[in-house]
């Protein structure tokens, strides 16, 4: 198993992660972070497309609300990556194997979320090992960091052999995977397979911390390839603005501008304009605002207004 030597994330007490300790007692961890490996897509290439594979019965049966795919979608947009697909599969090996193989074949960057804990239904690592024809192997450095994180926890340090075996499943990785430690206070690594598929925990706060920490390890698009979005809000009904938006999309499609409309029930409509030429999008937005008796809205304003509904 190749290891870009570094450290996983220290569990946060708010995440209920294994190894977390009460915040008032938590020491300051300073594990080494992994060096940045060579570009897995080849020198000069960068990520253009992405997919997310969300794993867990609890998502499909409604017990848990999936926040991670939404965060990943925003991550991709902000970094100029075209997110093509989000799939949710149950805790079933065949489903995970089939989806992982297909997504890695079709997209530049794939993430999984969920299924890497110590219980019987946490089968993500084992399923991915099968998907890419690798044995499973305990990762010594991850076990060491895990041990460091829990040594102040008497409830964990005094576990039975069976309980320790369950805990150590969280360090049982596909043998040829890269192991990337993305922060000095996080013991959980990002495990990467085939240079494309990165494995993340399902806990939203930890997922967000780790996907943001992975930025320096990814061959991201250059700033010139990243899109700019301007939103316009109008109180006019969506049916009333539809003919104008249809003509607008036809007129601007060749320039790479995407026009979308997103109604808020009884309140109005957000019109979204996305393109790589920020100045051109701003000029177009002024035209849309004037035509639709609307107003320009910042990303922050739009997020707050939608969240308040």
mmCIF file of C-alpha atoms in Angstrom:
data_model
loop_
_atom_site.group_PDB
_atom_site.id
_atom_site.type_symbol
_atom_site.label_atom_id
_atom_site.label_comp_id
_atom_site.label_asym_id
_atom_site.label_seq_id
_atom_site.Cartn_x
_atom_site.Cartn_y
_atom_site.Cartn_z
ATOM 1 C CA UNK A 1 0.000 0.000 0.000
ATOM 2 C CA UNK A 2 1.561 3.290 -1.013
ATOM 3 C CA UNK A 3 1.568 5.916 1.707
ATOM 4 C CA UNK A 4 2.058 9.612 1.141
ATOM 5 C CA UNK A 5 3.308 9.703 4.712
ATOM 6 C CA UNK A 6 1.211 11.993 6.806
ATOM 7 C CA UNK A 7 -1.572 12.049 9.306
ATOM 8 C CA UNK A 8 -5.356 11.550 9.500
ATOM 9 C CA UNK A 9 -7.738 13.889 11.278
ATOM 10 C CA UNK A 10 -8.174 14.024 14.992
ATOM 11 C CA UNK A 11 -11.737 13.120 15.779
ATOM 12 C CA UNK A 12 -13.899 16.043 16.770
ATOM 13 C CA UNK A 13 -16.104 15.507 19.818
ATOM 14 C CA UNK A 14 -19.065 16.962 17.964
ATOM 15 C CA UNK A 15 -18.777 14.253 15.315
ATOM 16 C CA UNK A 16 -19.142 11.268 17.641
ATOM 17 C CA UNK A 17 -16.145 9.851 15.789
ATOM 18 C CA UNK A 18 -14.234 6.936 17.268
ATOM 19 C CA UNK A 19 -11.382 8.269 19.327
ATOM 20 C CA UNK A 20 -12.962 11.639 20.079
ATOM 21 C CA UNK A 21 -12.533 12.998 23.588
ATOM 22 C CA UNK A 22 -14.303 15.858 25.344
ATOM 23 C CA UNK A 23 -13.137 19.163 23.903
ATOM 24 C CA UNK A 24 -12.074 20.535 27.274
ATOM 25 C CA UNK A 25 -9.556 17.697 27.615
ATOM 26 C CA UNK A 26 -8.486 17.435 23.985
ATOM 27 C CA UNK A 27 -4.721 17.744 23.451
ATOM 28 C CA UNK A 28 -3.285 19.563 20.462
ATOM 29 C CA UNK A 29 -2.346 16.972 17.858
ATOM 30 C CA UNK A 30 0.356 17.670 15.330
ATOM 31 C CA UNK A 31 0.708 14.657 13.075
ATOM 32 C CA UNK A 32 2.799 15.127 9.916
ATOM 33 C CA UNK A 33 0.806 15.868 6.762
ATOM 34 C CA UNK A 34 1.405 13.838 3.611
ATOM 35 C CA UNK A 35 3.636 15.233 0.882
ATOM 36 C CA UNK A 36 1.808 16.030 -2.344
ATOM 37 C CA UNK A 37 2.264 13.085 -4.730
ATOM 38 C CA UNK A 38 2.706 13.276 -8.487
ATOM 39 C CA UNK A 39 -0.345 14.196 -10.537
ATOM 40 C CA UNK A 40 -2.297 10.911 -10.816
ATOM 41 C CA UNK A 41 -3.820 12.054 -14.118
ATOM 42 C CA UNK A 42 -0.415 12.750 -15.670
ATOM 43 C CA UNK A 43 1.673 15.893 -15.861
ATOM 44 C CA UNK A 44 -0.245 18.825 -17.351
ATOM 45 C CA UNK A 45 -3.668 17.198 -16.957
ATOM 46 C CA UNK A 46 -6.329 18.338 -14.518
ATOM 47 C CA UNK A 47 -9.701 17.223 -13.219
ATOM 48 C CA UNK A 48 -12.551 18.126 -15.550
ATOM 49 C CA UNK A 49 -15.372 15.821 -14.448
ATOM 50 C CA UNK A 50 -16.461 14.331 -11.134
ATOM 51 C CA UNK A 51 -18.982 11.984 -9.544
ATOM 52 C CA UNK A 52 -20.116 11.254 -5.995
ATOM 53 C CA UNK A 53 -21.041 7.830 -4.625
ATOM 54 C CA UNK A 54 -23.001 8.147 -1.385
ATOM 55 C CA UNK A 55 -23.129 4.846 0.512
ATOM 56 C CA UNK A 56 -25.596 3.865 3.201
ATOM 57 C CA UNK A 57 -28.958 2.282 3.890
ATOM 58 C CA UNK A 58 -29.659 5.171 6.264
ATOM 59 C CA UNK A 59 -29.674 7.622 3.336
ATOM 60 C CA UNK A 60 -32.043 5.494 1.260
ATOM 61 C CA UNK A 61 -34.490 4.823 4.086
ATOM 62 C CA UNK A 62 -34.663 8.467 5.131
ATOM 63 C CA UNK A 63 -33.072 8.066 8.558
ATOM 64 C CA UNK A 64 -30.156 10.355 7.666
ATOM 65 C CA UNK A 65 -30.187 13.504 5.556
ATOM 66 C CA UNK A 66 -27.343 13.514 3.012
ATOM 67 C CA UNK A 67 -25.518 16.848 3.286
ATOM 68 C CA UNK A 68 -22.268 15.654 1.776
ATOM 69 C CA UNK A 69 -23.354 15.520 -1.865
ATOM 70 C CA UNK A 70 -24.531 19.133 -1.661
ATOM 71 C CA UNK A 71 -21.240 20.237 -0.123
ATOM 72 C CA UNK A 72 -19.324 18.324 -2.790
ATOM 73 C CA UNK A 73 -21.416 19.929 -5.535
ATOM 74 C CA UNK A 74 -20.487 23.383 -4.242
ATOM 75 C CA UNK A 75 -16.846 22.286 -3.934
ATOM 76 C CA UNK A 76 -16.816 21.177 -7.556
ATOM 77 C CA UNK A 77 -18.471 24.345 -8.836
ATOM 78 C CA UNK A 78 -16.110 26.622 -6.931
ATOM 79 C CA UNK A 79 -13.101 24.728 -8.275
ATOM 80 C CA UNK A 80 -14.206 24.557 -11.897
ATOM 81 C CA UNK A 81 -15.053 20.839 -11.911
ATOM 82 C CA UNK A 82 -18.098 19.630 -13.820
ATOM 83 C CA UNK A 83 -19.981 17.361 -11.401
ATOM 84 C CA UNK A 84 -21.756 14.899 -13.669
ATOM 85 C CA UNK A 85 -23.371 12.411 -11.337
ATOM 86 C CA UNK A 86 -24.463 11.783 -7.749
ATOM 87 C CA UNK A 87 -25.500 8.242 -6.887
ATOM 88 C CA UNK A 88 -26.749 6.720 -3.637
ATOM 89 C CA UNK A 89 -26.324 2.980 -3.067
ATOM 90 C CA UNK A 90 -27.163 0.703 -0.127
ATOM 91 C CA UNK A 91 -24.673 -1.096 2.089
ATOM 92 C CA UNK A 92 -24.450 -3.912 -0.432
ATOM 93 C CA UNK A 93 -21.123 -5.083 -1.844
ATOM 94 C CA UNK A 94 -22.345 -5.720 -5.392
ATOM 95 C CA UNK A 95 -23.884 -2.254 -5.674
ATOM 96 C CA UNK A 96 -20.745 -0.540 -4.398
ATOM 97 C CA UNK A 97 -18.438 -2.600 -6.637
ATOM 98 C CA UNK A 98 -20.464 -1.955 -9.796
ATOM 99 C CA UNK A 99 -20.876 1.765 -9.185
ATOM 100 C CA UNK A 100 -17.246 2.342 -8.191
ATOM 101 C CA UNK A 101 -15.884 0.619 -11.297
ATOM 102 C CA UNK A 102 -18.250 2.471 -13.617
ATOM 103 C CA UNK A 103 -17.697 5.909 -12.120
ATOM 104 C CA UNK A 104 -13.898 5.560 -12.069
ATOM 105 C CA UNK A 105 -14.001 4.520 -15.723
ATOM 106 C CA UNK A 106 -16.110 7.515 -16.764
ATOM 107 C CA UNK A 107 -14.950 10.440 -14.605
ATOM 108 C CA UNK A 108 -11.709 12.114 -13.523
ATOM 109 C CA UNK A 109 -12.490 12.454 -9.815
ATOM 110 C CA UNK A 110 -14.819 10.242 -7.771
ATOM 111 C CA UNK A 111 -15.592 10.448 -4.079
ATOM 112 C CA UNK A 112 -17.345 8.000 -1.785
ATOM 113 C CA UNK A 113 -19.018 9.015 1.463
ATOM 114 C CA UNK A 114 -19.951 6.657 4.281
ATOM 115 C CA UNK A 115 -19.394 3.079 5.317
ATOM 116 C CA UNK A 116 -15.882 3.285 6.823
ATOM 117 C CA UNK A 117 -16.665 2.826 10.514
ATOM 118 C CA UNK A 118 -16.173 -0.219 12.789
ATOM 119 C CA UNK A 119 -19.543 -1.968 12.462
ATOM 120 C CA UNK A 120 -20.747 -4.894 10.353
ATOM 121 C CA UNK A 121 -22.424 -2.680 7.744
ATOM 122 C CA UNK A 122 -19.308 -0.545 7.172
ATOM 123 C CA UNK A 123 -18.141 -2.347 4.043
ATOM 124 C CA UNK A 124 -16.812 0.439 1.831
ATOM 125 C CA UNK A 125 -13.100 -0.424 2.076
ATOM 126 C CA UNK A 126 -13.733 -4.135 1.538
ATOM 127 C CA UNK A 127 -16.055 -3.484 -1.412
ATOM 128 C CA UNK A 128 -13.584 -1.117 -3.074
ATOM 129 C CA UNK A 129 -10.776 -3.624 -2.582
ATOM 130 C CA UNK A 130 -12.886 -6.160 -4.458
ATOM 131 C CA UNK A 131 -13.803 -3.610 -7.141
ATOM 132 C CA UNK A 132 -10.157 -2.982 -7.977
ATOM 133 C CA UNK A 133 -8.756 -6.472 -7.332
ATOM 134 C CA UNK A 134 -6.745 -5.693 -4.217
ATOM 135 C CA UNK A 135 -6.370 -7.512 -0.910
ATOM 136 C CA UNK A 136 -7.162 -5.741 2.337
ATOM 137 C CA UNK A 137 -4.283 -4.818 4.631
ATOM 138 C CA UNK A 138 -4.016 -3.034 7.959
ATOM 139 C CA UNK A 139 -2.221 0.277 7.509
ATOM 140 C CA UNK A 140 0.415 0.577 10.213
ATOM 141 C CA UNK A 141 0.690 4.374 10.299
ATOM 142 C CA UNK A 142 -3.072 4.811 10.526
ATOM 143 C CA UNK A 143 -3.201 2.292 13.386
ATOM 144 C CA UNK A 144 -0.449 4.239 15.134
ATOM 145 C CA UNK A 145 -2.268 7.544 14.775
ATOM 146 C CA UNK A 146 -5.527 5.988 15.855
ATOM 147 C CA UNK A 147 -3.751 4.682 18.949
ATOM 148 C CA UNK A 148 -2.354 8.115 19.729
ATOM 149 C CA UNK A 149 -5.794 9.659 19.419
ATOM 150 C CA UNK A 150 -7.469 7.256 21.842
ATOM 151 C CA UNK A 151 -4.800 6.683 24.475
ATOM 152 C CA UNK A 152 -6.440 9.239 26.802
ATOM 153 C CA UNK A 153 -9.781 7.442 26.489
ATOM 154 C CA UNK A 154 -10.117 4.737 29.148
ATOM 155 C CA UNK A 155 -13.324 3.461 27.560
ATOM 156 C CA UNK A 156 -11.421 2.729 24.341
ATOM 157 C CA UNK A 157 -8.055 1.718 25.776
ATOM 158 C CA UNK A 158 -9.725 -0.995 27.869
ATOM 159 C CA UNK A 159 -11.666 -2.596 25.037
ATOM 160 C CA UNK A 160 -11.880 -6.356 24.600
ATOM 161 C CA UNK A 161 -10.027 -8.098 21.786
ATOM 162 C CA UNK A 162 -13.245 -8.312 19.770
ATOM 163 C CA UNK A 163 -13.885 -4.590 20.227
ATOM 164 C CA UNK A 164 -10.301 -3.712 19.243
ATOM 165 C CA UNK A 165 -10.647 -5.821 16.111
ATOM 166 C CA UNK A 166 -13.788 -3.886 15.179
ATOM 167 C CA UNK A 167 -12.053 -0.545 15.776
ATOM 168 C CA UNK A 168 -9.036 -1.536 13.713
ATOM 169 C CA UNK A 169 -11.286 -2.239 10.731
ATOM 170 C CA UNK A 170 -11.147 1.533 10.230
ATOM 171 C CA UNK A 171 -7.500 1.090 9.206
ATOM 172 C CA UNK A 172 -8.063 -1.953 6.974
ATOM 173 C CA UNK A 173 -7.495 -0.531 3.486
ATOM 174 C CA UNK A 174 -7.073 -1.852 -0.052
ATOM 175 C CA UNK A 175 -3.384 -2.788 -0.123
ATOM 176 C CA UNK A 176 -2.275 -0.669 -3.112
ATOM 177 C CA UNK A 177 -4.232 2.448 -2.179
ATOM 178 C CA UNK A 178 -2.618 5.823 -1.565
ATOM 179 C CA UNK A 179 -3.070 7.016 2.005
ATOM 180 C CA UNK A 180 -3.184 10.807 2.266
ATOM 181 C CA UNK A 181 -3.122 12.587 5.616
ATOM 182 C CA UNK A 182 -4.556 16.020 4.919
ATOM 183 C CA UNK A 183 -4.300 17.823 8.282
ATOM 184 C CA UNK A 184 -2.114 17.632 11.396
ATOM 185 C CA UNK A 185 -5.082 17.147 13.735
ATOM 186 C CA UNK A 186 -6.993 14.548 11.710
ATOM 187 C CA UNK A 187 -6.102 10.896 12.072
ATOM 188 C CA UNK A 188 -8.508 9.630 9.411
ATOM 189 C CA UNK A 189 -6.758 9.599 6.015
ATOM 190 C CA UNK A 190 -8.204 10.092 2.574
ATOM 191 C CA UNK A 191 -7.703 6.732 0.873
ATOM 192 C CA UNK A 192 -7.292 7.078 -2.907
ATOM 193 C CA UNK A 193 -7.604 4.252 -5.434
ATOM 194 C CA UNK A 194 -6.814 4.200 -9.149
ATOM 195 C CA UNK A 195 -5.565 7.780 -8.819
ATOM 196 C CA UNK A 196 -9.188 8.937 -8.975
ATOM 197 C CA UNK A 197 -11.451 7.554 -6.256
ATOM 198 C CA UNK A 198 -11.158 9.158 -2.817
ATOM 199 C CA UNK A 199 -12.834 7.611 0.230
ATOM 200 C CA UNK A 200 -14.415 9.904 2.830
ATOM 201 C CA UNK A 201 -16.360 9.399 6.057
ATOM 202 C CA UNK A 202 -20.076 10.068 6.126
ATOM 203 C CA UNK A 203 -20.023 12.458 9.119
ATOM 204 C CA UNK A 204 -20.721 15.845 7.466
ATOM 205 C CA UNK A 205 -18.380 17.986 9.569
ATOM 206 C CA UNK A 206 -15.488 15.590 9.064
ATOM 207 C CA UNK A 207 -16.327 15.116 5.383
ATOM 208 C CA UNK A 208 -16.226 18.876 4.829
ATOM 209 C CA UNK A 209 -12.953 19.288 6.692
ATOM 210 C CA UNK A 210 -11.326 16.517 4.716
ATOM 211 C CA UNK A 211 -12.573 17.488 1.242
ATOM 212 C CA UNK A 212 -11.347 21.044 1.835
ATOM 213 C CA UNK A 213 -8.034 19.686 3.122
ATOM 214 C CA UNK A 214 -7.600 17.599 -0.008
ATOM 215 C CA UNK A 215 -7.383 20.640 -2.318
ATOM 216 C CA UNK A 216 -3.585 20.765 -2.405
ATOM 217 C CA UNK A 217 -3.477 17.062 -3.371
ATOM 218 C CA UNK A 218 -5.742 17.464 -6.415
ATOM 219 C CA UNK A 219 -4.848 18.551 -9.967
ATOM 220 C CA UNK A 220 -7.557 21.210 -10.044
ATOM 221 C CA UNK A 221 -8.457 23.252 -13.134
ATOM 222 C CA UNK A 222 -6.610 26.568 -13.545
ATOM 223 C CA UNK A 223 -8.530 29.694 -12.492
ATOM 224 C CA UNK A 224 -9.241 30.537 -16.139
ATOM 225 C CA UNK A 225 -11.330 27.350 -16.401
ATOM 226 C CA UNK A 226 -13.479 28.085 -13.379
ATOM 227 C CA UNK A 227 -17.014 29.354 -14.003
ATOM 228 C CA UNK A 228 -18.586 32.548 -12.746
ATOM 229 C CA UNK A 229 -22.221 32.597 -11.639
ATOM 230 C CA UNK A 230 -24.486 35.622 -11.315
ATOM 231 C CA UNK A 231 -28.034 35.283 -10.056
ATOM 232 C CA UNK A 232 -30.978 37.573 -10.738
ATOM 233 C CA UNK A 233 -34.166 37.510 -8.685
ATOM 234 C CA UNK A 234 -37.539 38.497 -10.125
ATOM 235 C CA UNK A 235 -41.042 38.381 -8.685
ATOM 236 C CA UNK A 236 -42.502 37.606 -12.121
ATOM 237 C CA UNK A 237 -44.004 34.110 -12.558
ATOM 238 C CA UNK A 238 -41.744 31.520 -14.171
ATOM 239 C CA UNK A 239 -44.194 30.993 -17.032
ATOM 240 C CA UNK A 240 -44.075 34.704 -17.837
ATOM 241 C CA UNK A 241 -40.277 34.777 -18.119
ATOM 242 C CA UNK A 242 -39.931 31.417 -19.912
ATOM 243 C CA UNK A 243 -40.047 32.779 -23.513
ATOM 244 C CA UNK A 244 -37.340 35.359 -22.741
ATOM 245 C CA UNK A 245 -35.084 32.796 -21.057
ATOM 246 C CA UNK A 246 -35.524 30.348 -23.952
ATOM 247 C CA UNK A 247 -34.428 33.012 -26.432
ATOM 248 C CA UNK A 248 -31.587 34.087 -24.134
ATOM 249 C CA UNK A 249 -30.187 30.558 -23.869
ATOM 250 C CA UNK A 250 -30.338 30.112 -27.646
ATOM 251 C CA UNK A 251 -28.489 33.404 -28.122
ATOM 252 C CA UNK A 252 -25.749 32.727 -25.562
ATOM 253 C CA UNK A 253 -25.224 28.961 -25.810
ATOM 254 C CA UNK A 254 -22.402 29.274 -28.343
ATOM 255 C CA UNK A 255 -20.529 31.503 -25.875
ATOM 256 C CA UNK A 256 -20.730 28.772 -23.234
ATOM 257 C CA UNK A 257 -23.300 30.504 -21.022
ATOM 258 C CA UNK A 258 -25.801 28.347 -19.151
ATOM 259 C CA UNK A 259 -29.161 29.865 -18.243
ATOM 260 C CA UNK A 260 -31.308 28.334 -15.517
ATOM 261 C CA UNK A 261 -34.426 29.286 -13.578
ATOM 262 C CA UNK A 262 -35.295 28.169 -10.055
ATOM 263 C CA UNK A 263 -38.694 29.196 -8.649
ATOM 264 C CA UNK A 264 -39.416 29.879 -5.005
ATOM 265 C CA UNK A 265 -43.018 28.939 -4.362
ATOM 266 C CA UNK A 266 -45.252 32.094 -4.357
ATOM 267 C CA UNK A 267 -42.207 34.377 -3.978
ATOM 268 C CA UNK A 268 -40.553 34.630 -7.389
ATOM 269 C CA UNK A 269 -37.773 33.119 -9.474
ATOM 270 C CA UNK A 270 -33.977 33.008 -9.346
ATOM 271 C CA UNK A 271 -32.392 33.183 -12.777
ATOM 272 C CA UNK A 272 -28.866 31.758 -12.845
ATOM 273 C CA UNK A 273 -26.284 32.739 -15.456
ATOM 274 C CA UNK A 274 -23.060 30.719 -15.551
ATOM 275 C CA UNK A 275 -20.072 31.235 -17.821
ATOM 276 C CA UNK A 276 -16.289 31.459 -17.824
ATOM 277 C CA UNK A 277 -16.155 35.093 -18.954
ATOM 278 C CA UNK A 278 -17.152 36.912 -15.757
ATOM 279 C CA UNK A 279 -17.428 40.335 -17.389
ATOM 280 C CA UNK A 280 -19.695 39.002 -20.134
ATOM 281 C CA UNK A 281 -21.909 37.253 -17.562
ATOM 282 C CA UNK A 282 -22.210 40.465 -15.526
ATOM 283 C CA UNK A 283 -23.294 42.431 -18.607
ATOM 284 C CA UNK A 284 -25.828 39.744 -19.459
ATOM 285 C CA UNK A 285 -27.157 39.786 -15.889
ATOM 286 C CA UNK A 286 -27.818 43.518 -16.100
ATOM 287 C CA UNK A 287 -29.837 42.888 -19.257
ATOM 288 C CA UNK A 288 -31.814 40.111 -17.555
ATOM 289 C CA UNK A 289 -32.509 42.240 -14.487
ATOM 290 C CA UNK A 290 -33.812 45.092 -16.634
ATOM 291 C CA UNK A 291 -35.952 42.824 -18.838
ATOM 292 C CA UNK A 292 -37.456 40.884 -15.915
ATOM 293 C CA UNK A 293 -37.861 43.790 -13.485
ATOM 294 C CA UNK A 294 -35.464 42.003 -11.183
ATOM 295 C CA UNK A 295 -32.343 42.605 -9.127
ATOM 296 C CA UNK A 296 -28.842 41.166 -9.015
ATOM 297 C CA UNK A 297 -28.268 38.846 -6.060
ATOM 298 C CA UNK A 298 -24.917 37.748 -4.625
ATOM 299 C CA UNK A 299 -24.197 34.083 -3.881
ATOM 300 C CA UNK A 300 -24.337 34.835 -0.152
ATOM 301 C CA UNK A 301 -27.693 36.602 -0.428
ATOM 302 C CA UNK A 302 -29.183 33.815 -2.519
ATOM 303 C CA UNK A 303 -27.991 31.159 -0.070
ATOM 304 C CA UNK A 304 -29.483 33.007 2.905
ATOM 305 C CA UNK A 305 -32.800 33.680 1.171
ATOM 306 C CA UNK A 306 -33.200 30.063 0.074
ATOM 307 C CA UNK A 307 -32.140 28.735 3.485
ATOM 308 C CA UNK A 308 -34.792 30.878 5.174
ATOM 309 C CA UNK A 309 -37.638 29.165 3.306
#
